[in-house]
JSON list of C-alpha atoms in Angstrom, two decimals:
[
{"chain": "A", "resi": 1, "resn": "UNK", "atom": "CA", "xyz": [41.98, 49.48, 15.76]},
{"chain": "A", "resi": 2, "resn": "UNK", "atom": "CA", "xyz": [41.26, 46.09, 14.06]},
{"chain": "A", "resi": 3, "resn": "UNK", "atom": "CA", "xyz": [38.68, 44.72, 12.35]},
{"chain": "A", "resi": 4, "resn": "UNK", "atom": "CA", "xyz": [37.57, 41.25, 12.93]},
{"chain": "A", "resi": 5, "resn": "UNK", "atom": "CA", "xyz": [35.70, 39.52, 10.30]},
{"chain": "A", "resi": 6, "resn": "UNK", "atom": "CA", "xyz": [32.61, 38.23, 11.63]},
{"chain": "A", "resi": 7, "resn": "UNK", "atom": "CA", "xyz": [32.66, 34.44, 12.09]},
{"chain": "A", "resi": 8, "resn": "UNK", "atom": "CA", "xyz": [30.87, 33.23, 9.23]},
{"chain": "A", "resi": 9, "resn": "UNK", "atom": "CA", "xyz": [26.92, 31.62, 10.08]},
{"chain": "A", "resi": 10, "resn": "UNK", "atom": "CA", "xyz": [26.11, 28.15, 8.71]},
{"chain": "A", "resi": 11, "resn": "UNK", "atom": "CA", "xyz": [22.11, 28.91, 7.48]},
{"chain": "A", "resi": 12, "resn": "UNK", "atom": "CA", "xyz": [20.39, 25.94, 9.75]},
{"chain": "A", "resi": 13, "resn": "UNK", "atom": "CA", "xyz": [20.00, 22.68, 8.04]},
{"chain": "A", "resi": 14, "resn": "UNK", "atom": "CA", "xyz": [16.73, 22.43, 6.00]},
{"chain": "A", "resi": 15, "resn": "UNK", "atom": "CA", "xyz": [13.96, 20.22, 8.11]},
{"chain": "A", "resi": 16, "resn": "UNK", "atom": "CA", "xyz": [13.10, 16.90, 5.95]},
{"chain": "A", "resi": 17, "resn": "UNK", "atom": "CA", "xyz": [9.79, 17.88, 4.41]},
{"chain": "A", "resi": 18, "resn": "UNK", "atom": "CA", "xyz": [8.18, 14.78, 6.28]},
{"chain": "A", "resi": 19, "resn": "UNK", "atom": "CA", "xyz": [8.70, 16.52, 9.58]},
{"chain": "A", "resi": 20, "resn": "UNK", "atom": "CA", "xyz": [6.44, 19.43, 8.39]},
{"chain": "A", "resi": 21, "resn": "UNK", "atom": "CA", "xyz": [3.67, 16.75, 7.72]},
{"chain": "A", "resi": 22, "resn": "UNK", "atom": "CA", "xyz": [0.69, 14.65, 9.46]},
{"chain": "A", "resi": 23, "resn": "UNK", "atom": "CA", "xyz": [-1.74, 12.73, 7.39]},
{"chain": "A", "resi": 24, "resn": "UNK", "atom": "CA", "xyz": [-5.18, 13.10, 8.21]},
{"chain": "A", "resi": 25, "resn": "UNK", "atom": "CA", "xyz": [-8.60, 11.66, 6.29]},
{"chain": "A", "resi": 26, "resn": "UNK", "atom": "CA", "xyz": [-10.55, 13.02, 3.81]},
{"chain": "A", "resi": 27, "resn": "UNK", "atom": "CA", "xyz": [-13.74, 11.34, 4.08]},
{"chain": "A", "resi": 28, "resn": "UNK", "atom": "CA", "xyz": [-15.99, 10.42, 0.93]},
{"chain": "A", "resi": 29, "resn": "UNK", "atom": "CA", "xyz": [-19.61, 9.41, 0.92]},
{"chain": "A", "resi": 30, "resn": "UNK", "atom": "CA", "xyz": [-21.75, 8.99, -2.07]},
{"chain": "A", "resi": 31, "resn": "UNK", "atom": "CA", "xyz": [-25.32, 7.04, -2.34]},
{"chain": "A", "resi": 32, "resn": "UNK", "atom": "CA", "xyz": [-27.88, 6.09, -5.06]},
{"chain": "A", "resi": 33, "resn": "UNK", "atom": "CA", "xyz": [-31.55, 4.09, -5.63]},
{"chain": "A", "resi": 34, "resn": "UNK", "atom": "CA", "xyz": [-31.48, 3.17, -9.14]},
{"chain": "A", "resi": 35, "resn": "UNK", "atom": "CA", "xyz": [-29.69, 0.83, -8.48]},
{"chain": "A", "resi": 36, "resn": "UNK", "atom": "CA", "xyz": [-29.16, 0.63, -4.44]},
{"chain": "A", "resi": 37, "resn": "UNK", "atom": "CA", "xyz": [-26.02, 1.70, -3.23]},
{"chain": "A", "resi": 38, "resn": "UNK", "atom": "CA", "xyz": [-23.44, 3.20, -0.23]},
{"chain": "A", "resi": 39, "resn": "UNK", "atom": "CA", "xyz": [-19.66, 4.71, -0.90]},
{"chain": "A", "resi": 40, "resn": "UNK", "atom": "CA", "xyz": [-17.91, 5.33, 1.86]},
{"chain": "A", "resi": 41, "resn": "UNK", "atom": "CA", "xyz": [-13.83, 6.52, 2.20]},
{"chain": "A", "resi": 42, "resn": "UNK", "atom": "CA", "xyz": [-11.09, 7.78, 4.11]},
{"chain": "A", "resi": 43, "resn": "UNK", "atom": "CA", "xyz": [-8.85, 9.25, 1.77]},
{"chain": "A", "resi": 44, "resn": "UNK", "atom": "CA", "xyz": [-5.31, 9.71, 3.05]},
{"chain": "A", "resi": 45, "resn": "UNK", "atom": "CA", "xyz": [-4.09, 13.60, 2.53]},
{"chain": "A", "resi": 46, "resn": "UNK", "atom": "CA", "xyz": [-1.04, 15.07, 3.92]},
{"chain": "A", "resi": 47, "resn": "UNK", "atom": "CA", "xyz": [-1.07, 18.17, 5.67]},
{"chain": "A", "resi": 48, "resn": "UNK", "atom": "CA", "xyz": [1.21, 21.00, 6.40]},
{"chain": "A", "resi": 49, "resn": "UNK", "atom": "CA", "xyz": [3.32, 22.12, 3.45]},
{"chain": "A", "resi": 50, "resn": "UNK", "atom": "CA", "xyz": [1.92, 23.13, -0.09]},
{"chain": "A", "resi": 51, "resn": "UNK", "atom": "CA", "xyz": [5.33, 21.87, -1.28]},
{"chain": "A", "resi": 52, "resn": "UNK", "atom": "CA", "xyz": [4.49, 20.60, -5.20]},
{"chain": "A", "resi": 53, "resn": "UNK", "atom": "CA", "xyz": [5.51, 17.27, -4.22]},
{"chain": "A", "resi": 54, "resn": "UNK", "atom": "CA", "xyz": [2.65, 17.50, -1.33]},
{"chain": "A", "resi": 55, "resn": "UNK", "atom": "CA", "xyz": [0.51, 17.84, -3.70]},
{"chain": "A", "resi": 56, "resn": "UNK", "atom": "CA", "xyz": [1.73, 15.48, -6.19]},
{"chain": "A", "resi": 57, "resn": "UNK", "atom": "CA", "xyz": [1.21, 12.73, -3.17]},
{"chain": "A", "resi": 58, "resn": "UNK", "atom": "CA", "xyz": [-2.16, 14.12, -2.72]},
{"chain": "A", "resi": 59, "resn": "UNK", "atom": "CA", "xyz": [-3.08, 14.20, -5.91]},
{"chain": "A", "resi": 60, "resn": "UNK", "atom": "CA", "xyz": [-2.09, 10.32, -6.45]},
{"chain": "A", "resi": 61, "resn": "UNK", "atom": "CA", "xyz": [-3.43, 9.47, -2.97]},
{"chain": "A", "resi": 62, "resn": "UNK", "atom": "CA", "xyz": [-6.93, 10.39, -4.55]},
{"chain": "A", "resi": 63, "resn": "UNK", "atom": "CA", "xyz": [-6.58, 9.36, -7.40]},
{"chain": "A", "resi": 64, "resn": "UNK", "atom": "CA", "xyz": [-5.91, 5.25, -6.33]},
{"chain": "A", "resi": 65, "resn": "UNK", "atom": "CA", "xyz": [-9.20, 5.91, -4.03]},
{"chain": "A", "resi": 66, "resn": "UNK", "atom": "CA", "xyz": [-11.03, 7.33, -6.97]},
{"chain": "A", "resi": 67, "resn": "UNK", "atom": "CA", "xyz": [-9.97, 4.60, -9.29]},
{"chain": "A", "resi": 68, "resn": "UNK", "atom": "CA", "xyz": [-11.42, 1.79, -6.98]},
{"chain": "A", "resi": 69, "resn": "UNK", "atom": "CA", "xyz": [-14.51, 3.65, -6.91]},
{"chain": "A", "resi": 70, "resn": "UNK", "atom": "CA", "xyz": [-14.94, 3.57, -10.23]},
{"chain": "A", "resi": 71, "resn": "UNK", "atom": "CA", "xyz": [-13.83, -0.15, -10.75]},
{"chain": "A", "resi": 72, "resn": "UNK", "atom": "CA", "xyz": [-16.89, -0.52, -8.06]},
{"chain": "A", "resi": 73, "resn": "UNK", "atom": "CA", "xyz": [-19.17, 1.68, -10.23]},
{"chain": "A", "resi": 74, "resn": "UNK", "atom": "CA", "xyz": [-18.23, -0.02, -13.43]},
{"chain": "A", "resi": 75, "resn": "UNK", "atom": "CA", "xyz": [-17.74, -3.66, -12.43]},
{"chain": "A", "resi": 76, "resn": "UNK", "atom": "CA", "xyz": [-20.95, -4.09, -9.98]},
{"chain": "A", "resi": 77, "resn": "UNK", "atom": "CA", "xyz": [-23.25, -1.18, -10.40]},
{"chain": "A", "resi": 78, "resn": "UNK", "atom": "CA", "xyz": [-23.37, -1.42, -13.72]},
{"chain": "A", "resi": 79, "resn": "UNK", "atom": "CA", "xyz": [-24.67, -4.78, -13.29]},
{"chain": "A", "resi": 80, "resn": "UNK", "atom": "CA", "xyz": [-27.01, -4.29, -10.47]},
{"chain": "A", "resi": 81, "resn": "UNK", "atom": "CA", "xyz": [-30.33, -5.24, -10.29]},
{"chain": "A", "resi": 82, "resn": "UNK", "atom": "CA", "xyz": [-32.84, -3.15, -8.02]},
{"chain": "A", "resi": 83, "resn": "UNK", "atom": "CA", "xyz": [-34.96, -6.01, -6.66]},
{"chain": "A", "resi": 84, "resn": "UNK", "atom": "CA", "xyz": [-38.05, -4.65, -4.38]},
{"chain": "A", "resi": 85, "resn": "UNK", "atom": "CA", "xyz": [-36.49, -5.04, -1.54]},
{"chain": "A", "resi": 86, "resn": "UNK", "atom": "CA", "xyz": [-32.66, -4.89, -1.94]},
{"chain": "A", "resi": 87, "resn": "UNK", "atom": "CA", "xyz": [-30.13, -4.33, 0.83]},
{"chain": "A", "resi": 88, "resn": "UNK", "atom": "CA", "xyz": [-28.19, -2.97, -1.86]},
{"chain": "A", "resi": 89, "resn": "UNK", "atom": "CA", "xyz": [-24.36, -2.92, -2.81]},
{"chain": "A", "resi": 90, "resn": "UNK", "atom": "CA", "xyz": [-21.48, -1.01, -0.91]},
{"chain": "A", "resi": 91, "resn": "UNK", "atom": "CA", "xyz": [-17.91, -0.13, -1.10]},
{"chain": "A", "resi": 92, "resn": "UNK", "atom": "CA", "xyz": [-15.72, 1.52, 1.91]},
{"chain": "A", "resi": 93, "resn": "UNK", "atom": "CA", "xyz": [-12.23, 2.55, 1.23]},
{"chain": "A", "resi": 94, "resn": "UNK", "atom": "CA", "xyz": [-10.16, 2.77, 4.19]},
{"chain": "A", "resi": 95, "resn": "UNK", "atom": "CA", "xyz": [-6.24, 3.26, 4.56]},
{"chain": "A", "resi": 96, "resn": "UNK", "atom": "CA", "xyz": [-3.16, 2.71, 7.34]},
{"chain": "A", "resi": 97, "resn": "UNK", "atom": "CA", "xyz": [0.45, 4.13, 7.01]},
{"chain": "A", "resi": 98, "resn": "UNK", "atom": "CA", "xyz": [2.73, 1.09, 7.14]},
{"chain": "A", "resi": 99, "resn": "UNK", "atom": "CA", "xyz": [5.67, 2.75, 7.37]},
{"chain": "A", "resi": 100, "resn": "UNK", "atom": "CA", "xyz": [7.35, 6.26, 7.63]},
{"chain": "A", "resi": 101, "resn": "UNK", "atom": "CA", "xyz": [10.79, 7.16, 7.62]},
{"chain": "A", "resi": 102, "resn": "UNK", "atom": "CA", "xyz": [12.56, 10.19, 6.61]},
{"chain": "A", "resi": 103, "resn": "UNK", "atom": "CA", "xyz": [10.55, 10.90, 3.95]},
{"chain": "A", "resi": 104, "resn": "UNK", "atom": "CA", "xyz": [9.33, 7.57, 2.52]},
{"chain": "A", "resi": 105, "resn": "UNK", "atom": "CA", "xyz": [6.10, 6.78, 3.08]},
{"chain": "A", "resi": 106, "resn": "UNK", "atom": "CA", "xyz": [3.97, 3.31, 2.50]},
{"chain": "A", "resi": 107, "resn": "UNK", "atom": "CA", "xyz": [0.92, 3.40, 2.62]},
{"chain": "A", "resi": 108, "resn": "UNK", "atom": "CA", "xyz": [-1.89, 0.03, 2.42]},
{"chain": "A", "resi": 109, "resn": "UNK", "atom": "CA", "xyz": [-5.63, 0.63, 1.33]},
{"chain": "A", "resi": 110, "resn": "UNK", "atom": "CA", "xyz": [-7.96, -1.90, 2.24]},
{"chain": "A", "resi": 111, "resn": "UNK", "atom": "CA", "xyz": [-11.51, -2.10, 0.41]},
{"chain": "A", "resi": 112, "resn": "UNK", "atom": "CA", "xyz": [-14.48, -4.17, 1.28]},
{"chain": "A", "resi": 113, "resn": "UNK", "atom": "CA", "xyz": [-17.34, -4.12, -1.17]},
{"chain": "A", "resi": 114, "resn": "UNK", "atom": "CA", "xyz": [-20.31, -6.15, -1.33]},
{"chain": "A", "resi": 115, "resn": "UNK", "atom": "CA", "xyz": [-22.55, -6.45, -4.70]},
{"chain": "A", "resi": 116, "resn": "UNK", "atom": "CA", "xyz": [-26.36, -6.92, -4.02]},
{"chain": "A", "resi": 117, "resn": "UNK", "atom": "CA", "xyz": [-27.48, -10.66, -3.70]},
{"chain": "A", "resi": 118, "resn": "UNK", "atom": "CA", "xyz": [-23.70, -11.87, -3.71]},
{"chain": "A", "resi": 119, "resn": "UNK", "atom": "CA", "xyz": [-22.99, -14.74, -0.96]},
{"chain": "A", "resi": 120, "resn": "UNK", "atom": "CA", "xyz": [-20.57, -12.51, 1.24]},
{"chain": "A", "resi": 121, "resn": "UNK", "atom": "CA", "xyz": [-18.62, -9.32, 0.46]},
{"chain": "A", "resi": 122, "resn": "UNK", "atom": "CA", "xyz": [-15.32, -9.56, -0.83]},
{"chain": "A", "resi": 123, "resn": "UNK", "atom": "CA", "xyz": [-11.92, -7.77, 0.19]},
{"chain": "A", "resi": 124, "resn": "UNK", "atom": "CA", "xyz": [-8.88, -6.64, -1.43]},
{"chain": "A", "resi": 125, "resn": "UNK", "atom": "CA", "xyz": [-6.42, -4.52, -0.97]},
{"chain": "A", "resi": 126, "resn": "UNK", "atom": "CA", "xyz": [-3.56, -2.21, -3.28]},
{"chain": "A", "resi": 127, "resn": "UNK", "atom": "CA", "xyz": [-0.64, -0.22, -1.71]},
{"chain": "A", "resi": 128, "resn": "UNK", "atom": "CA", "xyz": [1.77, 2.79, -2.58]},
{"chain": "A", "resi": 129, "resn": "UNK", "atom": "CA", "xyz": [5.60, 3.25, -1.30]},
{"chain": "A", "resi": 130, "resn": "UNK", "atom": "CA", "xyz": [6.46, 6.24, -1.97]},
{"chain": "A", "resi": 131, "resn": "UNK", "atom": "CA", "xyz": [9.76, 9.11, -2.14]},
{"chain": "A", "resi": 132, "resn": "UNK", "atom": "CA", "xyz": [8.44, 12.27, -1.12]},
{"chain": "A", "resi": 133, "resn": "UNK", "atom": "CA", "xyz": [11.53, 13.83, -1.41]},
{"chain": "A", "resi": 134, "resn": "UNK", "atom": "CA", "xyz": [12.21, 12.71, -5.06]},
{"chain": "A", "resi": 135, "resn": "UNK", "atom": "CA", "xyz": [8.23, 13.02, -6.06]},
{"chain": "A", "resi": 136, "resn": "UNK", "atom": "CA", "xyz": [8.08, 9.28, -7.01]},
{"chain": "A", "resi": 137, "resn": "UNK", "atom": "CA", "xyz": [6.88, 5.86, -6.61]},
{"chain": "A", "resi": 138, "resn": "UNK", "atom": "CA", "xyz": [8.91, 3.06, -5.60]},
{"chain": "A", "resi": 139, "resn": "UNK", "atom": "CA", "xyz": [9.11, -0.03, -7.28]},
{"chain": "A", "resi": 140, "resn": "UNK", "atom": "CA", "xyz": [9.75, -3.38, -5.23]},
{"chain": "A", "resi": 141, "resn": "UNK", "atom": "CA", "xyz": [12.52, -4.22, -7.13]},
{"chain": "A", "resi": 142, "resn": "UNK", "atom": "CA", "xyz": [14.84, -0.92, -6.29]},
{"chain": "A", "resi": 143, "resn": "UNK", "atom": "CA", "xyz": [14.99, -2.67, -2.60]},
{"chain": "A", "resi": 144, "resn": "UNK", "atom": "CA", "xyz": [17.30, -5.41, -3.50]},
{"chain": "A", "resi": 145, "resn": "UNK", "atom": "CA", "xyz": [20.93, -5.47, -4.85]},
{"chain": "A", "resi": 146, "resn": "UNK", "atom": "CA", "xyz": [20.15, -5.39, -9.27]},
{"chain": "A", "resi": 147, "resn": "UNK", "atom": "CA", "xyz": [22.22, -8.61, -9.18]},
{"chain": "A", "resi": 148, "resn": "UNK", "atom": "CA", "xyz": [19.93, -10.55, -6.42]},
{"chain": "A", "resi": 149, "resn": "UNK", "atom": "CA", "xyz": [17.40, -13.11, -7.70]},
{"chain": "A", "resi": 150, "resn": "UNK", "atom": "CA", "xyz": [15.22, -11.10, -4.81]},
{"chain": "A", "resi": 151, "resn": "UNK", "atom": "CA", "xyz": [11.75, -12.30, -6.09]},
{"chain": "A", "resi": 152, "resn": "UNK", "atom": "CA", "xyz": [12.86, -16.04, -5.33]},
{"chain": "A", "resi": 153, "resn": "UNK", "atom": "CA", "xyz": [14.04, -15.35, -1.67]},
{"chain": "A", "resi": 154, "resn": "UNK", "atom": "CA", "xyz": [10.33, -13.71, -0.90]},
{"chain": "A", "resi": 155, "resn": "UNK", "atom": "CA", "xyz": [8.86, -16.29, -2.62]},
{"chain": "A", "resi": 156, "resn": "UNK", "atom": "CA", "xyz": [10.91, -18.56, -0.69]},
{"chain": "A", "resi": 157, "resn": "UNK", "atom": "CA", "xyz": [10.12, -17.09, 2.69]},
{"chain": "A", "resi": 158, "resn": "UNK", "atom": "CA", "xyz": [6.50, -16.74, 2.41]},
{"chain": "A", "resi": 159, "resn": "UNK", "atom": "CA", "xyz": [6.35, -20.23, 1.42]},
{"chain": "A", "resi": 160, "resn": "UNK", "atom": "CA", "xyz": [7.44, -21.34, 4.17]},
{"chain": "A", "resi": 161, "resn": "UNK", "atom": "CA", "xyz": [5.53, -19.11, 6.28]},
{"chain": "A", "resi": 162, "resn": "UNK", "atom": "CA", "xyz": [1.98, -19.79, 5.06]},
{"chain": "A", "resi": 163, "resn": "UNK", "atom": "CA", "xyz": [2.57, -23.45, 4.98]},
{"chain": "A", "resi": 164, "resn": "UNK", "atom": "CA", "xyz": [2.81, -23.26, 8.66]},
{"chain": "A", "resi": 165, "resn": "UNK", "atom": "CA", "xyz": [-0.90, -21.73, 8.71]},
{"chain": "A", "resi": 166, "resn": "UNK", "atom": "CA", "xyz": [-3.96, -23.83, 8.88]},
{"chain": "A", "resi": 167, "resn": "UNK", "atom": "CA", "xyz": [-5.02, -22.34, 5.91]},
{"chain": "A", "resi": 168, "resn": "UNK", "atom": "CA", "xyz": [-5.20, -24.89, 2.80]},
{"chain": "A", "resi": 169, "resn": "UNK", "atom": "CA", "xyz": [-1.73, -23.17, 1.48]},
{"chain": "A", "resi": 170, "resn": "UNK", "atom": "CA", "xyz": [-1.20, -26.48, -0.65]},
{"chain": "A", "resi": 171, "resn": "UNK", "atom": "CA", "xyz": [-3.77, -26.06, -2.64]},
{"chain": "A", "resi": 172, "resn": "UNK", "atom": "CA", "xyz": [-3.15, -22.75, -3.08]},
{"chain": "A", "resi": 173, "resn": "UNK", "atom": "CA", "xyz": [0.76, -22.56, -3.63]},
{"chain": "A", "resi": 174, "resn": "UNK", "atom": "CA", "xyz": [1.15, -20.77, -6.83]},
{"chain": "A", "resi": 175, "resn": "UNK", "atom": "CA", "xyz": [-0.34, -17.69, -5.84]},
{"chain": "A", "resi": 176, "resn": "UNK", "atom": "CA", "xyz": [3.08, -17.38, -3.76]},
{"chain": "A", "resi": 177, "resn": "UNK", "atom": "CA", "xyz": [5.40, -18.34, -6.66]},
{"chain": "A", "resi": 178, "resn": "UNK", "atom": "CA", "xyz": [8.10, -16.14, -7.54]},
{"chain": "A", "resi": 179, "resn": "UNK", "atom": "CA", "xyz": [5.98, -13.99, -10.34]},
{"chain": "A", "resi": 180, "resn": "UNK", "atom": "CA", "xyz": [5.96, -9.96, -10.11]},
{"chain": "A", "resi": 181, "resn": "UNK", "atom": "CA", "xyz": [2.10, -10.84, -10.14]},
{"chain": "A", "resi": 182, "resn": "UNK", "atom": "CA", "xyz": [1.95, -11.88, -6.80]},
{"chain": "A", "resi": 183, "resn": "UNK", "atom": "CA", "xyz": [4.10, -9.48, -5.30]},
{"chain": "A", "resi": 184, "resn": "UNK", "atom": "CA", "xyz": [2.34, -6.20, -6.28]},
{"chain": "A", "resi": 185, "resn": "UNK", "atom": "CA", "xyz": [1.23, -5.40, -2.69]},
{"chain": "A", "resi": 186, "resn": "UNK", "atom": "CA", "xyz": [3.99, -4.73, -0.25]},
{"chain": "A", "resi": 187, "resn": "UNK", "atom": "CA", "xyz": [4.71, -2.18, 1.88]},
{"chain": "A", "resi": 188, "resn": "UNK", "atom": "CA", "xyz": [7.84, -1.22, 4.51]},
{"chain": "A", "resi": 189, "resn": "UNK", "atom": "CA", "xyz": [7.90, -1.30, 7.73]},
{"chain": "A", "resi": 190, "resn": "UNK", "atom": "CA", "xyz": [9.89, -1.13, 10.45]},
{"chain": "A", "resi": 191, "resn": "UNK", "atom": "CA", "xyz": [9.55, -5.08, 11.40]},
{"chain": "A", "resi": 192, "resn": "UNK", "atom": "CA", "xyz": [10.23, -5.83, 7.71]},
{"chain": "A", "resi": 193, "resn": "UNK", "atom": "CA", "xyz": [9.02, -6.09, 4.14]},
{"chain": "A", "resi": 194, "resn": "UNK", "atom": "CA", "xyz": [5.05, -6.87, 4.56]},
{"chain": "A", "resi": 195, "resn": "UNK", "atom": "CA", "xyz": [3.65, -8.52, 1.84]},
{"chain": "A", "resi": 196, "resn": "UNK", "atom": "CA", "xyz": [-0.05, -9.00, 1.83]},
{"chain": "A", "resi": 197, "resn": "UNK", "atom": "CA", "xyz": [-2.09, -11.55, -0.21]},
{"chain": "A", "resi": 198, "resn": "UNK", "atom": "CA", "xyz": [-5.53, -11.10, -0.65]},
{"chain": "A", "resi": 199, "resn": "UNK", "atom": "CA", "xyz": [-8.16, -13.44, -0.20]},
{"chain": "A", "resi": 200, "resn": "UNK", "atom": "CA", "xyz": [-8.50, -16.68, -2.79]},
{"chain": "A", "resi": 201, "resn": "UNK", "atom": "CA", "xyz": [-4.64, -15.84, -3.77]},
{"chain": "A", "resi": 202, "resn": "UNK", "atom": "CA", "xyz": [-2.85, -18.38, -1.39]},
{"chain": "A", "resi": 203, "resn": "UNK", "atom": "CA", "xyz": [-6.04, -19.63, 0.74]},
{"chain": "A", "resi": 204, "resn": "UNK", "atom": "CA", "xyz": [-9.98, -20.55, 0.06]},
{"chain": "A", "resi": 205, "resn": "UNK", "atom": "CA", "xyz": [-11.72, -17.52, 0.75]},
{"chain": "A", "resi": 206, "resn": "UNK", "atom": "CA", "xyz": [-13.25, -18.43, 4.34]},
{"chain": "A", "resi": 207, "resn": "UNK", "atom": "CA", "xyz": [-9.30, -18.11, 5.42]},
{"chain": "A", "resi": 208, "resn": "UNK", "atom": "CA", "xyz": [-9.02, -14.39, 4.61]},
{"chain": "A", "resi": 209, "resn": "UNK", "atom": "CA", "xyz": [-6.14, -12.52, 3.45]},
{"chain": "A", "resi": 210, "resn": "UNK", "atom": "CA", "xyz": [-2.92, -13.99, 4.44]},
{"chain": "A", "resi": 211, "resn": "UNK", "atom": "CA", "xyz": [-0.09, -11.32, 5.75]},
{"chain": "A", "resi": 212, "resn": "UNK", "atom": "CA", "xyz": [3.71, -12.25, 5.40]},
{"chain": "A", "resi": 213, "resn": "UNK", "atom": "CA", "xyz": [6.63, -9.97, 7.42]},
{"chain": "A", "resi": 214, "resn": "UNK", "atom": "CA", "xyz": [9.63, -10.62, 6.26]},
{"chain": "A", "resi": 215, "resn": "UNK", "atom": "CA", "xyz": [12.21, -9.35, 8.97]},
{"chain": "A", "resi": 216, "resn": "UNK", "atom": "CA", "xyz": [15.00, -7.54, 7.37]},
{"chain": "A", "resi": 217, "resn": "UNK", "atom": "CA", "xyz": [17.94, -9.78, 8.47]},
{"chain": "A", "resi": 218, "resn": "UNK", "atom": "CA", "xyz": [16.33, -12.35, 6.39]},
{"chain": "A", "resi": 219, "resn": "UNK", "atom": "CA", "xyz": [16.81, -9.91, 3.63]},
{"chain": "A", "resi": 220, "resn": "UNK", "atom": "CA", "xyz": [20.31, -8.23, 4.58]},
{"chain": "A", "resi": 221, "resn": "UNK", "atom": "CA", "xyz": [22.41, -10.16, 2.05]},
{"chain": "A", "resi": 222, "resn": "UNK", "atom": "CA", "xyz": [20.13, -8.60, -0.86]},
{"chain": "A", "resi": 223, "resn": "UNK", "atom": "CA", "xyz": [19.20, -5.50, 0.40]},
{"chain": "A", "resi": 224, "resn": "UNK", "atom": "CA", "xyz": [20.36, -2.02, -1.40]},
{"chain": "A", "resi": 225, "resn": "UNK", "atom": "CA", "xyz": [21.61, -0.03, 1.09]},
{"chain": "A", "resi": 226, "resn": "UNK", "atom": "CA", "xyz": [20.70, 2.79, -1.22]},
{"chain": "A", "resi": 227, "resn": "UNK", "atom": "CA", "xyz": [17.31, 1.83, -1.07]},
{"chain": "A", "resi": 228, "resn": "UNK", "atom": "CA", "xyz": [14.02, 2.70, 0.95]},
{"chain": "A", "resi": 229, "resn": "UNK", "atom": "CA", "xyz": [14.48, -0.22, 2.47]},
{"chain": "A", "resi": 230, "resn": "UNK", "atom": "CA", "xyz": [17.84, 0.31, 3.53]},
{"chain": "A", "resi": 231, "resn": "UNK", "atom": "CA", "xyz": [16.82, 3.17, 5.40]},
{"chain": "A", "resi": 232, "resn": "UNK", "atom": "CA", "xyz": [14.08, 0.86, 7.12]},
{"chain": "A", "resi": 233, "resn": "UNK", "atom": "CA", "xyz": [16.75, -1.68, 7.98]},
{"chain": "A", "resi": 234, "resn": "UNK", "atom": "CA", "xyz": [19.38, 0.77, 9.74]}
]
């Protein structure tokens, strides 16, 4: 008789980690009299693999909601009055998943606070792109080809954008200049690179935050294809 080797078995490919995962909210609450206040927050936490690079993402995910709590807590509690009858001051946290793609996620938080007696509450906003699979942030400029002057062709587009808004953009224009400053919150997606500006950077305040897509094909002669956004663009 003879013996026939057993076809050799490929092991089956290993799932992205992403696929494993949903992201659900952690809610936070936290109140005080002395002086008047509300907390309130969704904190983004993924679920469904205790992977260490789960809970590295975790672990920073609470940590950007815990810092703006504590700029809240340091830069209007601390000077709050308790008048005798005070509405008091407030802070909610909430977050949306921009994009998600193999296993890069961006994520947008949006907080509103208001500090007792102010005029109107105010709004801003901070972001996080992230690798899962590498455990790391990533930084706006690993997008573009090292050699592109990228910065100037956002600039460039947004420009032109929000000066087709009834907004006051003109008075307004440098908050849009090509400075690293002003492009600190973007996020991927798959309609483009969204770049948000918060309120009194390129309009008066009564205009609101000002959102900018910019489609990839406007992008596709400085895009790294070995980039996040590469990936987005496909």
């Amino acid at each position: 008789s003879t013996f026939t080797p057993a076809a050799p078995t490929n092991p089956p490919p290993t799932p992205m980690l992403s696929q494993v995962l949903t992201m659900q909210s952690t809610p936070f609450s936290e109140s005080g009299n002395a002086p008047v206040y509300t907390i309130t927050a969704q904190i983004p936490t993924l679920q469904g693999s205790s992977d260490s690079r789960v809970t590295t993402l975790n672990t920073r995910l609470n940590q950007i909601a815990q810092d703006e709590i504590n700029r809240f807590k340091n830069d209007v509690l601390s000077f709050a009055s308790s008048p005798p009858i005070s509405a008091g001051s407030s802070f909610d946290l909430q977050y949306s998943v921009i994009g998600q793609r193999a296993d890069i996620w961006s994520i947008k938080f949006d907080i509103s606070l208001y500090s007792d007696g102010a005029a109107h509450p105010a709004h801003y906003s901070t972001t996080l792109n992230y690798d899962l699979a590498n455990g790391r942030e990533i930084t706006l400029d690993e997008l573009f080809l090292s050699s592109s002057n990228y910065l100037q062709v956002i600039s460039d587009f947004c420009k032109t954008q929000l000066s087709t808004r009834d907004i006051g953009f003109d008075s307004f224009s440098q908050g849009a200049d090509s400075l690293p400053e002003n492009y600190l919150r973007w996020n991927i997606s798959n309609e483009g690179l969204v770049i948000t500006f918060d309120e009194y950077q390129v309009a008066p305040y009564a205009a609101g935050p000002q959102i900018v897509i910019i489609p990839f094909p406007a992008l596709q002669s400085i895009i790294n294809p070995q980039g996040a956004s590469g990936l987005f663009a496909q």
